[in-house]
Coordinates of C-alpha atoms in Angstrom, one line a residue:
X1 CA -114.7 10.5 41.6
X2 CA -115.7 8.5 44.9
X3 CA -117.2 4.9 44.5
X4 CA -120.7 6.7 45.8
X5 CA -120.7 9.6 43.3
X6 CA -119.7 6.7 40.7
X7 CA -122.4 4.4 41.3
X8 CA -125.0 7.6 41.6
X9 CA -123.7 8.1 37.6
X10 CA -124.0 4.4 37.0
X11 CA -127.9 4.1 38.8
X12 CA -128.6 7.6 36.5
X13 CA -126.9 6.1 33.0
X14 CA -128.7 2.7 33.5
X15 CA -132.0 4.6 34.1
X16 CA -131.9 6.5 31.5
X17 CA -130.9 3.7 29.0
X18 CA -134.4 2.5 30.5
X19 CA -136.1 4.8 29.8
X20 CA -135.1 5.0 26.1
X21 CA -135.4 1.6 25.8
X22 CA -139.2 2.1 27.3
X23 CA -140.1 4.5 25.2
X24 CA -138.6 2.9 22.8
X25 CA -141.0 -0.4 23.4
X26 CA -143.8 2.3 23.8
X27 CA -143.6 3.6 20.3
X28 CA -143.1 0.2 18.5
X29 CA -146.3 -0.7 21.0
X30 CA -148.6 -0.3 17.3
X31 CA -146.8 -2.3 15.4
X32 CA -146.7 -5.3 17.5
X33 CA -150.2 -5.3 18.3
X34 CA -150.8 -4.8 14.3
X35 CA -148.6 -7.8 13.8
X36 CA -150.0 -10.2 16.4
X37 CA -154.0 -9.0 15.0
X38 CA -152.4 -10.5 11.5
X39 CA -151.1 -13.5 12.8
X40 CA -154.6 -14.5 14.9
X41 CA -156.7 -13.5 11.7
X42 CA -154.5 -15.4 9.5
X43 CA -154.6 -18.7 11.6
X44 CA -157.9 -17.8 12.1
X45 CA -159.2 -18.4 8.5
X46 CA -156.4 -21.0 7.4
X47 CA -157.9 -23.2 9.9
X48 CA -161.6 -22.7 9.3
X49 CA -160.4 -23.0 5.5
X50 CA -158.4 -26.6 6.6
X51 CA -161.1 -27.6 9.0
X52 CA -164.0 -27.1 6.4
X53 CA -162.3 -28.6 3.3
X54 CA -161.5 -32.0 5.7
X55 CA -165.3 -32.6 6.6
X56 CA -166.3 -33.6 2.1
X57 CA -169.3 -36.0 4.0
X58 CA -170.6 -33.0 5.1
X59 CA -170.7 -31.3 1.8
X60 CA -172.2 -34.4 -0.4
X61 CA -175.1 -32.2 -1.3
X62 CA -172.7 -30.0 -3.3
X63 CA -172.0 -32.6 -5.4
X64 CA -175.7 -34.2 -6.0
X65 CA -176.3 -30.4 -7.7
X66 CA -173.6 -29.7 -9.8
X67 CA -174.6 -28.9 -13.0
X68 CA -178.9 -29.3 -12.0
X69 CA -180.9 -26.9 -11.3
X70 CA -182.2 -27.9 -8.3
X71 CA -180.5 -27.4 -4.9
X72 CA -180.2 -30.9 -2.6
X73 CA -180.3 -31.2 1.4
X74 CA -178.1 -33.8 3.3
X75 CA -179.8 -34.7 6.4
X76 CA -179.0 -37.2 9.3
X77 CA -180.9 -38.4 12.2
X78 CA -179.2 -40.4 15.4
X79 CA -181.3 -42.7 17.5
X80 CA -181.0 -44.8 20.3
X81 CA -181.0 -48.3 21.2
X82 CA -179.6 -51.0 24.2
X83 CA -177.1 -53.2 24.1
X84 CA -177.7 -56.5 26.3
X85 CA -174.0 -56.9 26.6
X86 CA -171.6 -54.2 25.5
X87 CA -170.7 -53.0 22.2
X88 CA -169.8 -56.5 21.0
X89 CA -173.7 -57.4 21.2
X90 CA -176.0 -55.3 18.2
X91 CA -177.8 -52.0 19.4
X92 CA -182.0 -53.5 19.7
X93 CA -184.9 -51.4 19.2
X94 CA -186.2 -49.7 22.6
X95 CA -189.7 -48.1 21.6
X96 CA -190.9 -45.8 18.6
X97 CA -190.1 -42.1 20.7
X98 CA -186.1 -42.8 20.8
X99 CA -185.4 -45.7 18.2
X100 CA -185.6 -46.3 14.2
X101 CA -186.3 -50.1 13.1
X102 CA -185.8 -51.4 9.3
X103 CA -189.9 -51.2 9.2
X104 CA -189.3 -47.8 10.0
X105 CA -187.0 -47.1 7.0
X106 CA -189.9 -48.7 4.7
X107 CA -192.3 -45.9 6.0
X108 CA -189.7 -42.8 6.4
X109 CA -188.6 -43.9 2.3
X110 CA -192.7 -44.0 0.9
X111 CA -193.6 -40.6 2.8
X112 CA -190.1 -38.5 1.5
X113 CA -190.9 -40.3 -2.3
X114 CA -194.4 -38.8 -2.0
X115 CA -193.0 -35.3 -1.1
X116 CA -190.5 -35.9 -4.2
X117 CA -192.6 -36.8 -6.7
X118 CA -195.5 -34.1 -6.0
X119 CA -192.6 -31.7 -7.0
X120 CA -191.3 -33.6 -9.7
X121 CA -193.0 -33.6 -13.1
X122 CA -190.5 -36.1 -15.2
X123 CA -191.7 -39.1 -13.6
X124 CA -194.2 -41.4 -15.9
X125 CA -194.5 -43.9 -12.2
X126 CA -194.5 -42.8 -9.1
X127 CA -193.2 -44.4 -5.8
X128 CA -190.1 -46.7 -4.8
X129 CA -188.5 -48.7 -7.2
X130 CA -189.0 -52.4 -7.6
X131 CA -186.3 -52.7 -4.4
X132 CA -188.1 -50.3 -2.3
X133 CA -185.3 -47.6 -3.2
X134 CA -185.6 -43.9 -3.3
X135 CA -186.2 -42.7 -6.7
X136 CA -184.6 -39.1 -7.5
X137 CA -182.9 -39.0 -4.1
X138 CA -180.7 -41.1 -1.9
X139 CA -180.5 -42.5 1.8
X140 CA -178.8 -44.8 3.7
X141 CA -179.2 -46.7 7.3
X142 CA -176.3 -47.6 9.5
X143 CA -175.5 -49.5 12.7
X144 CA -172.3 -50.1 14.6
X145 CA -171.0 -53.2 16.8
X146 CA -167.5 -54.5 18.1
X147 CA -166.2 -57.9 17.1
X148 CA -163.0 -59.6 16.6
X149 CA -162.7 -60.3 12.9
X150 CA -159.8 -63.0 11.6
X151 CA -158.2 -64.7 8.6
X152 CA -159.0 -68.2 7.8
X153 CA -156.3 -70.5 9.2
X154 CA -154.4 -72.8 6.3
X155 CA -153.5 -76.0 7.8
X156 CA -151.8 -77.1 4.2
X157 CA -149.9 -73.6 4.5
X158 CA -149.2 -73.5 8.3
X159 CA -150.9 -70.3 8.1
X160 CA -152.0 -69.1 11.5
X161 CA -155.2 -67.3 12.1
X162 CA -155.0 -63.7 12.7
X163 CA -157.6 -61.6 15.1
X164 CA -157.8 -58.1 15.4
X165 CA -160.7 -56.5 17.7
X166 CA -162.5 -54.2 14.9
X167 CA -165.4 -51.9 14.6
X168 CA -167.8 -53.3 12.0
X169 CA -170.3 -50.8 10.6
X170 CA -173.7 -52.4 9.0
X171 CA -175.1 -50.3 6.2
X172 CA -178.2 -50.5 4.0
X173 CA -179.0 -48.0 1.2
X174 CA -176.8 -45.9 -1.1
X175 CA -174.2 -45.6 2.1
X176 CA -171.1 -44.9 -0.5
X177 CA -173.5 -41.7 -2.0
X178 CA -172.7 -40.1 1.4
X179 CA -168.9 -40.9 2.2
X180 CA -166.6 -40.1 -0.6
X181 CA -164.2 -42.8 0.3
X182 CA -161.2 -43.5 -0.9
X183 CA -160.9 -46.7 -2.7
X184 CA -157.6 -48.6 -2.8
X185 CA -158.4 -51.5 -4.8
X186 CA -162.2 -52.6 -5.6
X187 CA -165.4 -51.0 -4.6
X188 CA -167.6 -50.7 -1.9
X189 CA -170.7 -52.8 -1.2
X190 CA -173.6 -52.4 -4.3
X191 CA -176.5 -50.9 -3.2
X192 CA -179.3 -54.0 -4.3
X193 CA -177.4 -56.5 -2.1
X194 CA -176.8 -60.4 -4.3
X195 CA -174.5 -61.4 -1.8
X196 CA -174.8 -60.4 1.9
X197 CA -171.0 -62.5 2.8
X198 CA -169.4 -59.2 1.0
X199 CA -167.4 -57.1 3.0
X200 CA -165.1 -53.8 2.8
X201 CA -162.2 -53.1 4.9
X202 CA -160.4 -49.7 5.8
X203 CA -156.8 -50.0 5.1
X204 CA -155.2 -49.9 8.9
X205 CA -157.4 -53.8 8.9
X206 CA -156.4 -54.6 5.7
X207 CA -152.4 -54.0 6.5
X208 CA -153.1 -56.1 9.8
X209 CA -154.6 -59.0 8.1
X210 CA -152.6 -58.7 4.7
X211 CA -150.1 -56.4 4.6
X212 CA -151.5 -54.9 1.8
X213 CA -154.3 -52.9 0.5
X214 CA -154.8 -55.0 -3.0
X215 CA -156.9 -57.4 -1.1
X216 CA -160.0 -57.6 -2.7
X217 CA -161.0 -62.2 -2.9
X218 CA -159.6 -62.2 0.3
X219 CA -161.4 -64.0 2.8
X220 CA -162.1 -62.9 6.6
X221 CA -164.3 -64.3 9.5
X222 CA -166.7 -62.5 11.9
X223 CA -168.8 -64.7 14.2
X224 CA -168.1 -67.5 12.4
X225 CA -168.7 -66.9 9.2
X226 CA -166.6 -65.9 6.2
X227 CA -166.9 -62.9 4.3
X228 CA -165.3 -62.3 1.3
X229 CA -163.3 -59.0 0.8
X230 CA -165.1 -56.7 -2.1
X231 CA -162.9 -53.6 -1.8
X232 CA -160.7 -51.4 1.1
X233 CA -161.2 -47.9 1.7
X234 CA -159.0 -45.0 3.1
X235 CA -160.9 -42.9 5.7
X236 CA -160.3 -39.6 6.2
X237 CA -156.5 -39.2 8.6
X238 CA -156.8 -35.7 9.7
X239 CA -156.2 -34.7 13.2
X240 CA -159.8 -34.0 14.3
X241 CA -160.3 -37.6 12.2
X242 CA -157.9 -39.5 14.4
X243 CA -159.4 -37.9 17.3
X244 CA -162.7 -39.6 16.7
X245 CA -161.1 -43.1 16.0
X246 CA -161.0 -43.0 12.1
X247 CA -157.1 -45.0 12.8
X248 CA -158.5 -48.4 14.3
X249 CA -159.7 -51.3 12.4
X250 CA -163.0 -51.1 10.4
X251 CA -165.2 -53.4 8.1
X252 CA -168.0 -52.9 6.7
X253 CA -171.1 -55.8 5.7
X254 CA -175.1 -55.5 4.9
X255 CA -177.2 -54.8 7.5
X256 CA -178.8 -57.3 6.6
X257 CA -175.3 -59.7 7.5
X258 CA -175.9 -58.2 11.3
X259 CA -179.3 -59.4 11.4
X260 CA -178.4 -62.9 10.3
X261 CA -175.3 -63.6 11.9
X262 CA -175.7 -62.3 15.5
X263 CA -178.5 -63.9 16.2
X264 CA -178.9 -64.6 19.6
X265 CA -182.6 -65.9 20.4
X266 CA -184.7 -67.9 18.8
X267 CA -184.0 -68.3 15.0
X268 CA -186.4 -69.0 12.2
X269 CA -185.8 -71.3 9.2
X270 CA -183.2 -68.5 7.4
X271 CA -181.3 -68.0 10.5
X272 CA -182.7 -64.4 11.2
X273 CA -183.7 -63.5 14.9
X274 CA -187.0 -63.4 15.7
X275 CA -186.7 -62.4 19.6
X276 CA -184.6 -58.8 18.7
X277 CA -185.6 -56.3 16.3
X278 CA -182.0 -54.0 15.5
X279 CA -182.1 -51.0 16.1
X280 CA -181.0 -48.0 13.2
X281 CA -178.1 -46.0 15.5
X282 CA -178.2 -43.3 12.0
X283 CA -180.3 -42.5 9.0
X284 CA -179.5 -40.5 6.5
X285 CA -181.5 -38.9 3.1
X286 CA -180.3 -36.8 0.6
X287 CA -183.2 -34.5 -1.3
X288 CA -183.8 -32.3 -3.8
X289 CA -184.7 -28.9 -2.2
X290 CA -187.1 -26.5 -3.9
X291 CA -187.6 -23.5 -1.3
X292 CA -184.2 -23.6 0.8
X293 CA -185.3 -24.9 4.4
X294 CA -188.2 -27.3 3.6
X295 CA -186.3 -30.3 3.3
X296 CA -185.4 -30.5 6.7
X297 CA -189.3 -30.2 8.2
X298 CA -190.1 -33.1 5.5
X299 CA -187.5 -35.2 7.2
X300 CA -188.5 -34.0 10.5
X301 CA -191.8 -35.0 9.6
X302 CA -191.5 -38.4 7.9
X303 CA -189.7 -39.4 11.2
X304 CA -192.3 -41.7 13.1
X305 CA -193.7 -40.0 16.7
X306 CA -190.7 -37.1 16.1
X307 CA -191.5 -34.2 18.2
X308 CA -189.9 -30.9 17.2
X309 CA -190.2 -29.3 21.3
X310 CA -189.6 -32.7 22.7
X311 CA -186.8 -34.6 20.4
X312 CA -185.7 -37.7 21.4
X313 CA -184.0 -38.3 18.3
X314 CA -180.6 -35.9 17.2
X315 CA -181.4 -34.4 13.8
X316 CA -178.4 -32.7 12.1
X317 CA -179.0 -30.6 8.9
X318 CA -175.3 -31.3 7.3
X319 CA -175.5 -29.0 4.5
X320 CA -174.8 -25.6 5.9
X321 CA -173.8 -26.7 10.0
X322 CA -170.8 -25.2 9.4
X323 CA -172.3 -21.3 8.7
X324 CA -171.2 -19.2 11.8
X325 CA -174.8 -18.8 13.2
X326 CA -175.4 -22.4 13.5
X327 CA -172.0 -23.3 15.1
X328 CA -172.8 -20.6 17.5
X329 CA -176.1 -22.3 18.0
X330 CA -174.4 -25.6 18.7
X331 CA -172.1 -23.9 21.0
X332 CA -174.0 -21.5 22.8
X333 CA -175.2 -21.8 26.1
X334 CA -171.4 -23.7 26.4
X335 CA -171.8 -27.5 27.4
X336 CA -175.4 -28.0 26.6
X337 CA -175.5 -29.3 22.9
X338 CA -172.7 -31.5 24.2
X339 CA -174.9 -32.9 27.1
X340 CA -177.5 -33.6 24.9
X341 CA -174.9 -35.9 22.6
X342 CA -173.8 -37.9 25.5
X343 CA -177.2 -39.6 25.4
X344 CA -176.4 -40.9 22.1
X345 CA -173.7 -43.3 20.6
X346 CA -172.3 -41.8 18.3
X347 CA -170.4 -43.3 15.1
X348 CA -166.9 -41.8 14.1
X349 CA -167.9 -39.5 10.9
X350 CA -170.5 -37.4 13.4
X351 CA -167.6 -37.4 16.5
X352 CA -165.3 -35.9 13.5
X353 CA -168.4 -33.2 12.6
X354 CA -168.9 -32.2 16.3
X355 CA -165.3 -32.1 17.0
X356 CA -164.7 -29.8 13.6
X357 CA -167.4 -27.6 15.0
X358 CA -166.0 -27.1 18.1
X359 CA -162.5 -26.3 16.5
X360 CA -164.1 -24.0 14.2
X361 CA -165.7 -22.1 17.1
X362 CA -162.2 -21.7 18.7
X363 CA -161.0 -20.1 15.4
X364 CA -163.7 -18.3 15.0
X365 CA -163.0 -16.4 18.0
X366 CA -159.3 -16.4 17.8
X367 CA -160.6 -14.8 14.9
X368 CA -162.6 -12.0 16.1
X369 CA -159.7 -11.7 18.5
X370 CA -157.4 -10.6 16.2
X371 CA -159.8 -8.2 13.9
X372 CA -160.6 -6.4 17.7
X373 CA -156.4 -6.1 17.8
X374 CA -156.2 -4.9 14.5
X375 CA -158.9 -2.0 15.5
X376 CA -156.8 -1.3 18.3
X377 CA -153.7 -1.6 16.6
X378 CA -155.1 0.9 13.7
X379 CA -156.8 3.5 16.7
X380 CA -152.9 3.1 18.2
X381 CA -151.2 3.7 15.1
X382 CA -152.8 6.8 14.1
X383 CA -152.4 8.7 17.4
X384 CA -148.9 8.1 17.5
X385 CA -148.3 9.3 14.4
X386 CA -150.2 12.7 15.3
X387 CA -148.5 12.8 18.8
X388 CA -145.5 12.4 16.4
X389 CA -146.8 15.6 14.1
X390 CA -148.0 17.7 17.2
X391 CA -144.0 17.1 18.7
X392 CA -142.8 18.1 15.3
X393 CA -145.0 21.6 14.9
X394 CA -144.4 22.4 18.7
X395 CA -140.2 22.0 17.8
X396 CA -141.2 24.4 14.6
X397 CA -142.7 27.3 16.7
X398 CA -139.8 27.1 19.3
X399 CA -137.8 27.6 16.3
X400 CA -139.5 30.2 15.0
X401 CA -139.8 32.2 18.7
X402 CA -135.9 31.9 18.7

């Protein structure tokens, strides 16, 4: 055989090897599509499931009705406020359309109490209690700042001061009733405040300061003052968690501590500014829910000058965001709801929500992805088998024939 006839044999072998192997590939075709629609539906739900079960502030209102009969609503509204110099200086009330004030709180608490005691028939007294606290239901206020908190220095001890650059979150109300923290030694601050110097630190500022998390007598300074450590918390160390900046150092102290000890105008007699009023950056209230959906236009309602077709505060309903019609309305048109948050700032537990709802909307549709494959993969699947039967019945009838 000639080196030309030879490689004529070679080019036909190879091709037909190709073409086995093609057809081959072509007939397996069902079964890998079937296997990669598994795969996408499968990381599909174990990520929603994973993504759900990490958000537990979102879900608060689960636990305030176990074992009642009455459903509860966790709400949350964000305002605004300016900062006269960065993040290290307290957010200060702008006007009544885009800010909340503490006076605010006072008026927001009396008109939800009302709405919760005209559907409550246990109550001998109506109203606040002797604190001006929600009776039947909970809320809480919150504000962030920057500041460099540090250890006392011990000159008898040649014990240097420490600093570390730290968030410091100042909360009135029930604030623990929303955040199911974990506590690694003492508690968090009481709600009726006897001691505004208190303070509670996360555990990534208590291993700076202490190398420890059994901390609690401790003492720490923020501008100036010392604070004495009343528990430390673990926060929440998922991805999506680290990604909104639940890692860096974190304290938190009474509102009512951020009123008195950044002062920066004139100061009455108890060392509270009088030229500033602070702004509330988030509000939250937790309520018993009757008829499923009223709770949220009561809180809508007790906001002052609110406007439900011109909001200039961000109300989140956090029972339920994560059903998949509203994370499709959060997401859809793509961009906008995200435009809208850039006007606001933001603290870490509602950058976690956002980013878990856009996550879950990437799963969601990896998802659907893989239930459209598995249609395909089923529609592919069953005409191969009857182009498999049809081959069979024609080789049949050419048997008979012969």
């Amino acid at each position: 055989m000639g080196i030309g006839n030879w490689l004529k044999q070679y080019a036909r072998d190879t091709g037909n090897s190709y073409k086995i192997g093609f057809k081959k590939l072509v007939f397996a075709a069902p079964f890998w599509v079937l296997l990669i629609a598994v795969i996408l539906i499968a990381t599909g739900f174990i990520r929603i499931g994973i993504l759900k079960a990490n958000r537990v502030d979102q879900r608060m209102a689960e636990y305030w009705q176990q074992g009642g009969d009455v459903d509860y609503r966790e709400m949350t509204v964000y305002a605004r406020g300016a900062r006269s110099g960065g993040d290290t200086t307290p957010m200060t009330y702008i006007n009544q359309e885009v800010s909340l004030k503490k006076s605010d709180v006072i008026l927001i608490r009396t008109y939800l109490q009302g709405i919760v005691d005209s559907g409550s028939n246990n109550r001998k007294e109506n109203g606040l209690d002797k604190e001006g606290n929600p009776v039947g239901w909970e809320d809480c206020y919150s504000s962030t700042i920057k500041a460099t908190v540090s250890t006392p220095s011990d000159s008898e001890r040649n014990n240097i001061s420490i600093n570390a650059d730290s968030e410091i979150i100042a909360v009135g109300g029930n604030f623990k009733a929303f955040y199911p923290f974990k506590y690694l030694s003492g508690g968090f601050l009481p709600e009726v405040c006897t001691d505004s110097n208190q303070i509670v630190l996360n555990d990534v500022l208590a291993w700076r300061f202490f190398n420890s998390d059994d901390v609690v007598g401790n003492k720490v300074e923020i501008w100036g003052q010392t604070f004495t450590v009343v528990g430390v918390v673990a926060e929440p160390k998922s991805k999506v968690d680290s990604e909104a900046e639940t890692d860096i150092c974190r304290a938190y102290i009474y509102f009512s501590a951020l009123e008195r000890f950044t002062a920066s105008g004139e100061t009455s007699n108890d060392g509270y500014d009088t030229t500033y009023e602070y702004a509330i950056q988030c509000y939250q209230a937790m309520l018993p829910e009757i008829v499923k959906g009223v709770a949220i236009n009561d809180f809508k309602s007790a906001l002052p000058n609110y406007s439900e077709t011109n909001p200039q505060m961000y109300v989140v309903s956090n029972t339920d965001r994560y059903g998949i019609l509203k994370i499709w309305d959060d997401m859809v048109p793509l961009g906008e709801k995200a435009g809208i948050l850039s006007n606001y700032e933001l603290p870490y537990w509602e950058k976690a929500a956002w980013l878990t709802t856009q996550n879950l909307f990437l799963f969601m549709w990896i998802t659907v992805a893989g239930f459209v494959l598995l249609f395909i993969g089923i529609i592919m699947t069953v005409m191969h088998f009857k182009k498999i039967d049809k081959t069979e019945l024609q080789h049949l009838d050419n048997i008979t024939e012969e």
